[in-house]
Coordinates of C-alpha atoms and ligand atoms in Angstrom, one line a residue:
X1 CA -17.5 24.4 -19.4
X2 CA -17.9 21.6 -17.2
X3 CA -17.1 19.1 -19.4
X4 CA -14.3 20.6 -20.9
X5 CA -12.8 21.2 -17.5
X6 CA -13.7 17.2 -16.7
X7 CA -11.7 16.4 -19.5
X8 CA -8.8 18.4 -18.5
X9 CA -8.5 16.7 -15.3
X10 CA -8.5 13.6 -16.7
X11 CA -11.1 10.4 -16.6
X12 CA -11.0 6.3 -16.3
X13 CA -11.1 5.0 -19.9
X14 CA -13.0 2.3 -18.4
X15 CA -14.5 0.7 -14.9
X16 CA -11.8 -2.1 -15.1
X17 CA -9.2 -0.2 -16.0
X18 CA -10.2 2.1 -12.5
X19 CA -10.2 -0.8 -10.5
X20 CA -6.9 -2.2 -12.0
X21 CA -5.6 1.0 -11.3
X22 CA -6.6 0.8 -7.7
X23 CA -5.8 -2.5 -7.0
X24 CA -2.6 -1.3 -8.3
X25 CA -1.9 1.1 -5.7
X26 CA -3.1 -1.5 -2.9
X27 CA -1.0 -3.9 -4.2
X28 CA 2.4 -3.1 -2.5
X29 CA 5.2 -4.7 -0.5
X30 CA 2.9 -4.3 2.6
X31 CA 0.8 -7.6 0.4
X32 CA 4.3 -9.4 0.2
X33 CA 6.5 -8.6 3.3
X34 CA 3.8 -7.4 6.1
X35 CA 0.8 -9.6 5.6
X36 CA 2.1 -12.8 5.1
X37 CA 4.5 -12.1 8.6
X38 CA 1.7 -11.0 10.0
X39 CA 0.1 -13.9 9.8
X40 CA 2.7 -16.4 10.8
X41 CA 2.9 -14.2 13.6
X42 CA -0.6 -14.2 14.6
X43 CA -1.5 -18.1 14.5
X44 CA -2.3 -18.3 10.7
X45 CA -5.8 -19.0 9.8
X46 CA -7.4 -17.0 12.8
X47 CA -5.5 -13.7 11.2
X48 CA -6.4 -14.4 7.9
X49 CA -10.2 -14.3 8.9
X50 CA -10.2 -11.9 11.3
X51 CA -8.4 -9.3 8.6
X52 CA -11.0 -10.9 5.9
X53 CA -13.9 -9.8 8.3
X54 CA -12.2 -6.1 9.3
X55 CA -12.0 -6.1 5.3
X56 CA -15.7 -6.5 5.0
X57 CA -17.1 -4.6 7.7
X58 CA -15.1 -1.7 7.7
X59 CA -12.0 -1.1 4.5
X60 CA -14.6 -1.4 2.2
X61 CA -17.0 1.1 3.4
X62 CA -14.0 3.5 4.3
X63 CA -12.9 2.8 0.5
X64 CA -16.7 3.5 -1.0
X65 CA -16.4 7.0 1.1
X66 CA -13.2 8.3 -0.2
X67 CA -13.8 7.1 -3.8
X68 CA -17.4 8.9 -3.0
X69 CA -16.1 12.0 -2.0
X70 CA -13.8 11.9 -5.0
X71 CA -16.4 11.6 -7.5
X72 CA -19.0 13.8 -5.4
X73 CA -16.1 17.0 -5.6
X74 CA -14.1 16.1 -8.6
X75 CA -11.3 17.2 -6.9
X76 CA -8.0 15.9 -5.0
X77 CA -7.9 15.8 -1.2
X78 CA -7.4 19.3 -0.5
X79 CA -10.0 20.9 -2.7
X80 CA -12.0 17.7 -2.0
X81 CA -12.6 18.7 1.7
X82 CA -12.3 21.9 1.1
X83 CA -15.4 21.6 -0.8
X84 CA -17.3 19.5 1.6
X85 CA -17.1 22.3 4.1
X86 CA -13.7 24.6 4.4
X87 CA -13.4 23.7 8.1
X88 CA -12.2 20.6 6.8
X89 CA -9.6 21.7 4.2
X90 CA -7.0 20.8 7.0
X91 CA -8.0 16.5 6.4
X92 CA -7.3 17.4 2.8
X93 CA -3.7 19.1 3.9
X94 CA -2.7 16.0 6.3
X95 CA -4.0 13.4 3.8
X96 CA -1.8 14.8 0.8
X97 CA 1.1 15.3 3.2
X98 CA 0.5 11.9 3.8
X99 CA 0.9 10.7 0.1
X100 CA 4.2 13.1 0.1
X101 CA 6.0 11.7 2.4
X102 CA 5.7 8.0 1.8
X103 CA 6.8 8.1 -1.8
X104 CA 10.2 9.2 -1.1
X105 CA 11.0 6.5 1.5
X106 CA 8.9 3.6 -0.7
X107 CA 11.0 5.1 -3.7
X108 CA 14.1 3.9 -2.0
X109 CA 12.7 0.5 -1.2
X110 CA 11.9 0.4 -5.0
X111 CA 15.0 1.2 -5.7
X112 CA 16.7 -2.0 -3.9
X113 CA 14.2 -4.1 -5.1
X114 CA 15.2 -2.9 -8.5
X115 CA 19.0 -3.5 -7.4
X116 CA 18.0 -7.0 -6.6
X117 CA 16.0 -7.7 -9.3
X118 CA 19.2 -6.4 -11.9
X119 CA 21.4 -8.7 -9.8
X120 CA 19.0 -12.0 -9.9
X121 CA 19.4 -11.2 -13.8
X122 CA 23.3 -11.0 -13.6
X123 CA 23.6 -14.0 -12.0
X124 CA 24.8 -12.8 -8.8
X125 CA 22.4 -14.9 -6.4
X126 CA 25.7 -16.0 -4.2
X127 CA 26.3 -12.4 -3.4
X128 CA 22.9 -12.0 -2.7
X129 CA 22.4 -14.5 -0.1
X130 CA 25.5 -13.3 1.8
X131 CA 24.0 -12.5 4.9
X132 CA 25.9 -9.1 5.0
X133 CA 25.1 -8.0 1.3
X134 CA 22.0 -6.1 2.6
X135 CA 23.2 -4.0 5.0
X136 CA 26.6 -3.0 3.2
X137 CA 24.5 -2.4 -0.1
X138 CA 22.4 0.5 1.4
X139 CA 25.1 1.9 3.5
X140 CA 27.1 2.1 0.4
X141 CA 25.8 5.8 -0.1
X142 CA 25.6 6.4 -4.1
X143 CA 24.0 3.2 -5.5
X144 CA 21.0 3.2 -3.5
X145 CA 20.4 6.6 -4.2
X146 CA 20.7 6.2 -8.4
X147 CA 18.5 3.0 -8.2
X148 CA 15.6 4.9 -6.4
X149 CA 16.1 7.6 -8.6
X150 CA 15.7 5.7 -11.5
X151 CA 12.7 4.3 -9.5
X152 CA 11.2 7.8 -9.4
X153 CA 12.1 8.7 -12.9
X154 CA 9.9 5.3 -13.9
X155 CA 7.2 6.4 -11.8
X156 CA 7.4 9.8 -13.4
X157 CA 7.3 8.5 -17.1
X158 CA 3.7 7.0 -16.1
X159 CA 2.2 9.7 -14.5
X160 CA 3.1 12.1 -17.2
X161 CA 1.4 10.9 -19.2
X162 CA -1.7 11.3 -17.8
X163 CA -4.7 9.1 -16.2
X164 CA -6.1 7.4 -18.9
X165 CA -2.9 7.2 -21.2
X166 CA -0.6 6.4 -18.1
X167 CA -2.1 5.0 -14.9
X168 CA -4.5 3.0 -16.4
X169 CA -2.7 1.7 -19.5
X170 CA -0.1 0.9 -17.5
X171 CA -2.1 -1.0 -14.8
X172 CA -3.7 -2.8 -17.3
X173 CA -0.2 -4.3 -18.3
X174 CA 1.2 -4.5 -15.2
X175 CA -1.5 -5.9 -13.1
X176 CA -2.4 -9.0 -15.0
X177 CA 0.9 -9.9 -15.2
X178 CA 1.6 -9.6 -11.1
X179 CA -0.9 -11.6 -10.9
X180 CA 0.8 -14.1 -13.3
X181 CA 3.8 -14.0 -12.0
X182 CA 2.2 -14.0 -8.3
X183 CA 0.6 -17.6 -9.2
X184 CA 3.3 -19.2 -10.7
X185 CA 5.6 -18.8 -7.8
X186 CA 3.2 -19.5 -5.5
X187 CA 2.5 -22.7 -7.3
X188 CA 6.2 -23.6 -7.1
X189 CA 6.7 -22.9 -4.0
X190 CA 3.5 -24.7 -2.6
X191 CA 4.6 -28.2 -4.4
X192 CA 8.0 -27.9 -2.9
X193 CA 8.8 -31.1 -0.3
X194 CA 7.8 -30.2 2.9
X195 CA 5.8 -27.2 1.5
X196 CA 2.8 -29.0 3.1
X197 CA 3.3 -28.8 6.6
X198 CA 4.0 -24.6 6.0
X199 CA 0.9 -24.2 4.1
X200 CA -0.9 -26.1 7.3
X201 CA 0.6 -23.6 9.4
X202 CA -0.4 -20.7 7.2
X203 CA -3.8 -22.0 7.3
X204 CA -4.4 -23.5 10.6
X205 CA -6.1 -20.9 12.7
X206 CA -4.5 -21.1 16.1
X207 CA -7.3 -19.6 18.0
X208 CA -5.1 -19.3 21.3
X209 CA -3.4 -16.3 19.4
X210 CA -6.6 -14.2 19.2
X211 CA -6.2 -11.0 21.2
X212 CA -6.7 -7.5 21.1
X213 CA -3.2 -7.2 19.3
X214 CA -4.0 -9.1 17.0
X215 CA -7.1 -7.3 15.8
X216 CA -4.8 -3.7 15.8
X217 CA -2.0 -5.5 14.0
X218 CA -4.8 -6.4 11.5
X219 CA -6.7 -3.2 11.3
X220 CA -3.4 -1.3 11.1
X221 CA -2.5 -3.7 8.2
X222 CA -5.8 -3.1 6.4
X223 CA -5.3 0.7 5.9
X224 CA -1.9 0.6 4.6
X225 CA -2.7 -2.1 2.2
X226 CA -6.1 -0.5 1.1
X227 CA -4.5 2.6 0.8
X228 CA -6.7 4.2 2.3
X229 CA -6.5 8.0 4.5
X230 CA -4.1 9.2 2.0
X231 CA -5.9 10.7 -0.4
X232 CA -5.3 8.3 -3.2
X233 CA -8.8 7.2 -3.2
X234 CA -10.0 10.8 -3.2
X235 CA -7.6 11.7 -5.8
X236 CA -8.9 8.1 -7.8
X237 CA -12.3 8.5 -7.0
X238 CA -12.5 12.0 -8.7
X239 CA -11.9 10.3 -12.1
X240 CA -14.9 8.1 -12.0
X241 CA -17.7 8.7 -14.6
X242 CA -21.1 9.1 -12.6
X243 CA -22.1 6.0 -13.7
X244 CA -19.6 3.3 -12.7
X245 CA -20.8 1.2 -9.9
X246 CA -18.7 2.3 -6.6
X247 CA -19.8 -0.6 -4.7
X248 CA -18.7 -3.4 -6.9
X249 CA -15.8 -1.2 -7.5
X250 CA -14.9 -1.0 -4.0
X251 CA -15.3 -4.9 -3.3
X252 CA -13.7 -5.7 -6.8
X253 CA -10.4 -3.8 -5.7
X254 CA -10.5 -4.9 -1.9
X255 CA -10.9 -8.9 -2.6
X256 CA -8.3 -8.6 -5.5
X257 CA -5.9 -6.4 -2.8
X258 CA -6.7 -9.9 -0.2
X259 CA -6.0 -12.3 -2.7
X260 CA -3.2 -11.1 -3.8
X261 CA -2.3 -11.0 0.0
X262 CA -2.9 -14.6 0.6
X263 CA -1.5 -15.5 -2.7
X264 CA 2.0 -13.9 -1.3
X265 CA 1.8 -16.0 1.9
X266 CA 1.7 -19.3 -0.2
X267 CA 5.4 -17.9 -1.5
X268 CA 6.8 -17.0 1.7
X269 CA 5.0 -18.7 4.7
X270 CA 5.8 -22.3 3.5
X271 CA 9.4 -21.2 2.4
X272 CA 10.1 -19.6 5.6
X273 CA 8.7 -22.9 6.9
X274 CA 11.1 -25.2 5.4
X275 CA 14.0 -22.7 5.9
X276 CA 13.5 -22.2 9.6
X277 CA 13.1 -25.8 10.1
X278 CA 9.1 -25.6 11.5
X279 CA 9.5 -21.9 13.1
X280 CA 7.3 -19.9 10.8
X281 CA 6.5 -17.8 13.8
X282 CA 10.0 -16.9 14.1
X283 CA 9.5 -14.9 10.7
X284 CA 10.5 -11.0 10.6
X285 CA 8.8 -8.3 8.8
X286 CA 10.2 -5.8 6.1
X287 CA 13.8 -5.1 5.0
X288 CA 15.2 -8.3 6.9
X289 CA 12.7 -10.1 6.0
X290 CA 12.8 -9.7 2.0
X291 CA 16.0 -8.5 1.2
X292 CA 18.1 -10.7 3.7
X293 CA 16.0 -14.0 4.8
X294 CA 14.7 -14.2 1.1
X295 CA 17.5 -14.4 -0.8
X296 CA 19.1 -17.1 1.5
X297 CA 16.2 -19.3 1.0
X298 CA 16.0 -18.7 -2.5
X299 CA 19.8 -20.4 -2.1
X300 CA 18.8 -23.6 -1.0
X301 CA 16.2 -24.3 -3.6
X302 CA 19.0 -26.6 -5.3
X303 CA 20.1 -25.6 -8.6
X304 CA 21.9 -22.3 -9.5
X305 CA 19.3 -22.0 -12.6
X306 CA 16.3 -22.5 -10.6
X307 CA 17.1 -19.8 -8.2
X308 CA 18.3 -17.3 -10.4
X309 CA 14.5 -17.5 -12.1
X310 CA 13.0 -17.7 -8.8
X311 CA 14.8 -15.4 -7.5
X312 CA 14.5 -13.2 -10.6
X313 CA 10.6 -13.6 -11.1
X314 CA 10.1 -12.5 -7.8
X315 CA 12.1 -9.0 -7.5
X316 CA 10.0 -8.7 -10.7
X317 CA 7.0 -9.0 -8.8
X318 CA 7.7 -6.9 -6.3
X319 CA 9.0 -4.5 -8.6
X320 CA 5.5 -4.5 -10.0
X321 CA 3.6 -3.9 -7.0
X322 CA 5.6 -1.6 -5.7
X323 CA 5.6 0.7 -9.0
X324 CA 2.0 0.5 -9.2
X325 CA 1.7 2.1 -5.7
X326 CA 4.4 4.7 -6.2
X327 CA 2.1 5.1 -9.2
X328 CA -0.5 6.4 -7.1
X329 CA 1.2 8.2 -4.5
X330 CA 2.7 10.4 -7.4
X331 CA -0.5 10.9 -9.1
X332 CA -2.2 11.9 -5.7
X333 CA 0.8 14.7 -5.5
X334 CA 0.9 15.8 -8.9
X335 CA -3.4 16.0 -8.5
X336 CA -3.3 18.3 -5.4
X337 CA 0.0 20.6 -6.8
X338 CA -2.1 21.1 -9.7
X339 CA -5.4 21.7 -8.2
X340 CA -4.3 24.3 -5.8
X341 CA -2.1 25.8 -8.1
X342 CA -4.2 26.2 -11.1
X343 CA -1.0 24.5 -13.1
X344 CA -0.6 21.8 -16.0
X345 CA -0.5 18.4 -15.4
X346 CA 2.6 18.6 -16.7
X347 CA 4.5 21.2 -14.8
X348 CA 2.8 19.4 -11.1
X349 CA 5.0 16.0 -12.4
X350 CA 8.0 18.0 -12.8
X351 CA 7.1 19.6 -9.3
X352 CA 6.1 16.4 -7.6
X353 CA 9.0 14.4 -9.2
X354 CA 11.8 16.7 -8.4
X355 CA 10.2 16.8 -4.8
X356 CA 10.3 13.1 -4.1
X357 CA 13.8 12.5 -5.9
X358 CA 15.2 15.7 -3.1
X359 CA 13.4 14.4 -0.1
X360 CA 14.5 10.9 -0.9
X361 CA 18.3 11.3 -0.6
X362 CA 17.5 11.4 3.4
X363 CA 15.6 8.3 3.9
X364 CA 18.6 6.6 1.6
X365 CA 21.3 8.6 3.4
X366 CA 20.1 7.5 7.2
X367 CA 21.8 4.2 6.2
X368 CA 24.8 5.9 5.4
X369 CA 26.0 9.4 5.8
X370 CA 23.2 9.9 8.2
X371 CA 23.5 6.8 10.0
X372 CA 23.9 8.8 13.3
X373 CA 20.8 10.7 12.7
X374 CA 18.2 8.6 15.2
X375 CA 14.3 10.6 16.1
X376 CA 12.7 8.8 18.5
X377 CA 15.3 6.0 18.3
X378 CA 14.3 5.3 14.4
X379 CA 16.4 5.9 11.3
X380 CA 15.1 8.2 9.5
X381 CA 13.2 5.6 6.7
X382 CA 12.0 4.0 9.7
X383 CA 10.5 7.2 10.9
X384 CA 9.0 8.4 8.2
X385 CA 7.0 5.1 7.7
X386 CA 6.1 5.5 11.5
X387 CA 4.8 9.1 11.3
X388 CA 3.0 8.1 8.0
X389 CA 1.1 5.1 8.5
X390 CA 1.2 4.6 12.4
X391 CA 0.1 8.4 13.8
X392 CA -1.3 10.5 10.3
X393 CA -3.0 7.5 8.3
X394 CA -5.1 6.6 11.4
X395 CA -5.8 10.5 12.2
X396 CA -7.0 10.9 8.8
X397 CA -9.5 7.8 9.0
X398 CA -10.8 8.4 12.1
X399 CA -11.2 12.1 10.7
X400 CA -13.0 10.8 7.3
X401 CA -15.1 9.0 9.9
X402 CA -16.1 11.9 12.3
X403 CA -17.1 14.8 9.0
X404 CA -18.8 12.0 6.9
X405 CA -20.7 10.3 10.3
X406 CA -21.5 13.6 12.2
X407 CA -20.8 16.8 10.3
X408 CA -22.0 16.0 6.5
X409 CA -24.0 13.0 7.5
X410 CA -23.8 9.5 5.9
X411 CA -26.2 9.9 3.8
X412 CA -24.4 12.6 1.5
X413 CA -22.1 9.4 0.7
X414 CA -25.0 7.3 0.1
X415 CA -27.0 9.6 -1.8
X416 CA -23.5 10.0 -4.1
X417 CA -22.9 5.9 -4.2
X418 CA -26.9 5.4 -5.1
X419 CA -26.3 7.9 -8.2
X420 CA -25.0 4.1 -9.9
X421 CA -25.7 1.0 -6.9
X422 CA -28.6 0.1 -4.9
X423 CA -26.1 0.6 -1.8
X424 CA -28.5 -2.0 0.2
X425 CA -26.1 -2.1 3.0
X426 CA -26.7 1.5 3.8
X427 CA -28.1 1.4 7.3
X428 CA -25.1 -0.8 8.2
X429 CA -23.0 1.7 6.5
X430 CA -24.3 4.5 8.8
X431 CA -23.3 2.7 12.3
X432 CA -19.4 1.8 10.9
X433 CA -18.8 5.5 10.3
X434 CA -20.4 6.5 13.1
X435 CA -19.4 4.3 16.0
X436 CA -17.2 0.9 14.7
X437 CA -15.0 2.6 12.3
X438 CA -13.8 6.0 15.1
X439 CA -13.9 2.9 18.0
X440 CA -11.5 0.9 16.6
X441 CA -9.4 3.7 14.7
X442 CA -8.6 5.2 18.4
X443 CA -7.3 1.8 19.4
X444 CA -5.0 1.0 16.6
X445 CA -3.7 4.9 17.2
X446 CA -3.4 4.5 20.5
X447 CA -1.5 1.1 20.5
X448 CA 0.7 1.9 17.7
X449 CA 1.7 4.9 19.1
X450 CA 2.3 2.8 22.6
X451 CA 4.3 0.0 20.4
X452 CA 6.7 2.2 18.9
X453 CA 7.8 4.0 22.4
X454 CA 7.8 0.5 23.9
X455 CA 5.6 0.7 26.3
X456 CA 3.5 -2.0 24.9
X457 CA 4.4 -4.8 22.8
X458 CA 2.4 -5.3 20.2
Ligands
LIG1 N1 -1.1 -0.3 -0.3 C1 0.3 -0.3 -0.5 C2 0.9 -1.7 0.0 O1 0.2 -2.5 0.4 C3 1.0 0.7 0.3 C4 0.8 2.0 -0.2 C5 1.1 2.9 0.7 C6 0.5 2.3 -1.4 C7 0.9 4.2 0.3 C8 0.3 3.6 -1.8 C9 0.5 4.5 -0.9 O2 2.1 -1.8 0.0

């Protein structure tokens, strides 16, 4: 009986095509547009190590405990907590709503990215690079809103499919090649004249930007690009055979998440460099940043042929990355609908596809029909990534945190991780869920929160 209901929930073919898979969903545009401004922002090298070291002492044990829990309930968030004690169902609920929420809004980002890509292919790099293309593209209403459908559609044919036949297949394509891709632009881009002097300032750490900010930008950084305190780990981590390793798991996905990170800054720190004439620092994040500042300097890389591959390759990269994680935000969805409803895996895509396809038209329309529609002075794709990753992702770590530290103890983690590792680190473990991990969560709430009503500036 057990088995067979195992098997009807689905299992990892194999431990490298879990970490694929997982590395998959931390691969995203927060590796390509966030980390790499984030580090031109924050004096280059002395990010870099600082997020390396958070990385280390803290993402990775956060990412052991949710893949833990996972495997320890076989369940998705809600059932997952639920299980560990059912005065904890409610960090099950906010996790999953979590996961609901972002993929309509990182639907339509995939969407333009997919716009962007299709252009690059028809040759339309002139267009591209106007500076006003962007912002008259998503106000234009429909075409936004069929390219992120299409997005979701794509996500949708993977996920139906299953975890073994779709996820993980499919990560085993698409990863290898991102990282392909990934390298061979970086490559290009590093060799360019005047590259050098860009990749010295990626590099250089400028230890009079270290500061408290710095640390939170970092932290906050880490959680979206781990994917962690949504559930997907949960939702992952209840796939895993008993005896796959969750500690070289856990560091496989989290160095190849980095590198992939620091890979990307080799692409657009350098670039940026040349572009601005010497003002890295004066990068942007996001939207700007990507699909206006990009394309420009894609412009000047001389000949019409070499941008148009360039320019091509890229959006393709990105397009990659960003499916992968859609990927896993779905498959967290579709896990939880058809946990707590007791339906097919089937009838939870439908659910969870038609869901994110509705809910998306408002993230797409706030640049259009609902331009006027403002909360807390944000659009409303800008508010839904606020509410997501700024207030509920932190909440949900620093709850993860506070059950696993004081209510179920570490040590039902440990005990779960040393069913297939030696887990040496354990006593280490034990303090960052206890006291560093809730410390430092609080802060990066706190000052994020602050940040966005401007009464800091982070
Ligand atoms: N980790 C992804 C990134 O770096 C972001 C993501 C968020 C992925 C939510 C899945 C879910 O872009």
């Amino acid at each position: 009986m057990e088995k067979t209901e195992k098997k009807s929930r689905g299992q990892w073919g194999s431990g490298i095509g879990f970490v694929l898979a997982a590395a998959g969903s931390a691969v995203g545009l927060g590796n390509i547009w966030r980390f790499p401004y984030l580090a031109a922002k924050y004096g280059g090298g002395i990010f870099l190590l600082v997020y390396v070291v958070l990385v280390i002492t803290f993402g990775v044990f956060l990412m052991i405990t949710e893949i833990a829990i996972g495997r320890k309930t076989g369940l998705s968030p809600i059932g997952a907590y639920t299980k560990l004690g059912k005065k904890f169902k409610f960090v099950g609920v906010i996790a999953s709503f979590v996961a609901f929420f972002i993929l309509p809004y990182y639907s339509v980002i995939g969407g333009w990215v997919m716009k962007y890509f299709a252009s690059y292919i028809g040759n339309q790099h002139t267009a591209l690079a106007d500076s006003n293309f962007f912002s008259s593209f998503i106000s234009s209403g429909a075409e936004p809103i069929i390219w992120q459908v299409i997005f979701i559609l794509l996500t949708t044919a993977v996920v139906i499919f299953g975890v073994e036949k779709g996820i993980e297949k499919a990560s085993k394509i698409l990863m290898p090649l991102l990282f392909l891709l990934l390298v061979g632009l970086a490559v290009y881009s590093a060799t360019r004249p005047g590259a050098l002097d860009g990749i010295a300032f990626y590099f250089k750490p400028d230890f009079s930007k270290f500061s408290m900010n710095l640390v939170l930008a970092a932290m906050g950084q880490m959680f979206y690009s781990m994917s962690l305190a949504m559930g997907i780990m949960i939702t992952f981590g209840s796939y895993v055979k008993k005896d796959e390793n969750i500690e070289t798991s856990s560091l496989s996905i989290a160095l190849f998440d980095t590198i992939v990170a620091i890979i990307a800054g080799f692409i657009i720190v350098p670039s940026f460099y040349i572009f601005s004439g010497g003002h890295a620092e004066s990068m942007n994040a996001g939207p700007g940043l990507m699909f206006g500042v990009l394309p420009q300097i894609f412009e000047g890389f001389g000949s019409s042929t070499v941008t148009t591959i360039f320019g091509a390759v890229f959006f393709l990269l990105v397009f990659f990355a960003a499916i992968t994680s859609a990927i896993s935000l779905m498959e967290a969805v579709v896990s939880t609908i058809s946990d707590q409803l007791k339906i097919n895996r089937k009838l939870s895509t439908f659910i969870a596809s038609a869901c994110a396809i509705l809910i998306s038209f408002l993230p797409s329309l706030g640049y259009s029909a609902l331009s006027n529609v403002k909360i807390i002075g944000l659009d409303i794709l800008d508010f839904m990534d606020f509410i997501t990753n700024a207030v509920l992702m932190p909440i949900g770590a620093l709850l993860t945190c506070i059950i696993v530290g004081y209510f179920l103890t570490p040590k039902t983690i440990i005990d779960e991780v040393r069913i297939s590792s030696p887990f040496k680190p354990a006593k280490l473990y034990t303090i960052v869920i206890r006291y560093f991990g809730p410390a430092i969560v609080i802060a990066v709430l706190v000052s994020s929160v602050l940040n966005t009503f401007g009464i800091i500036k982070l």
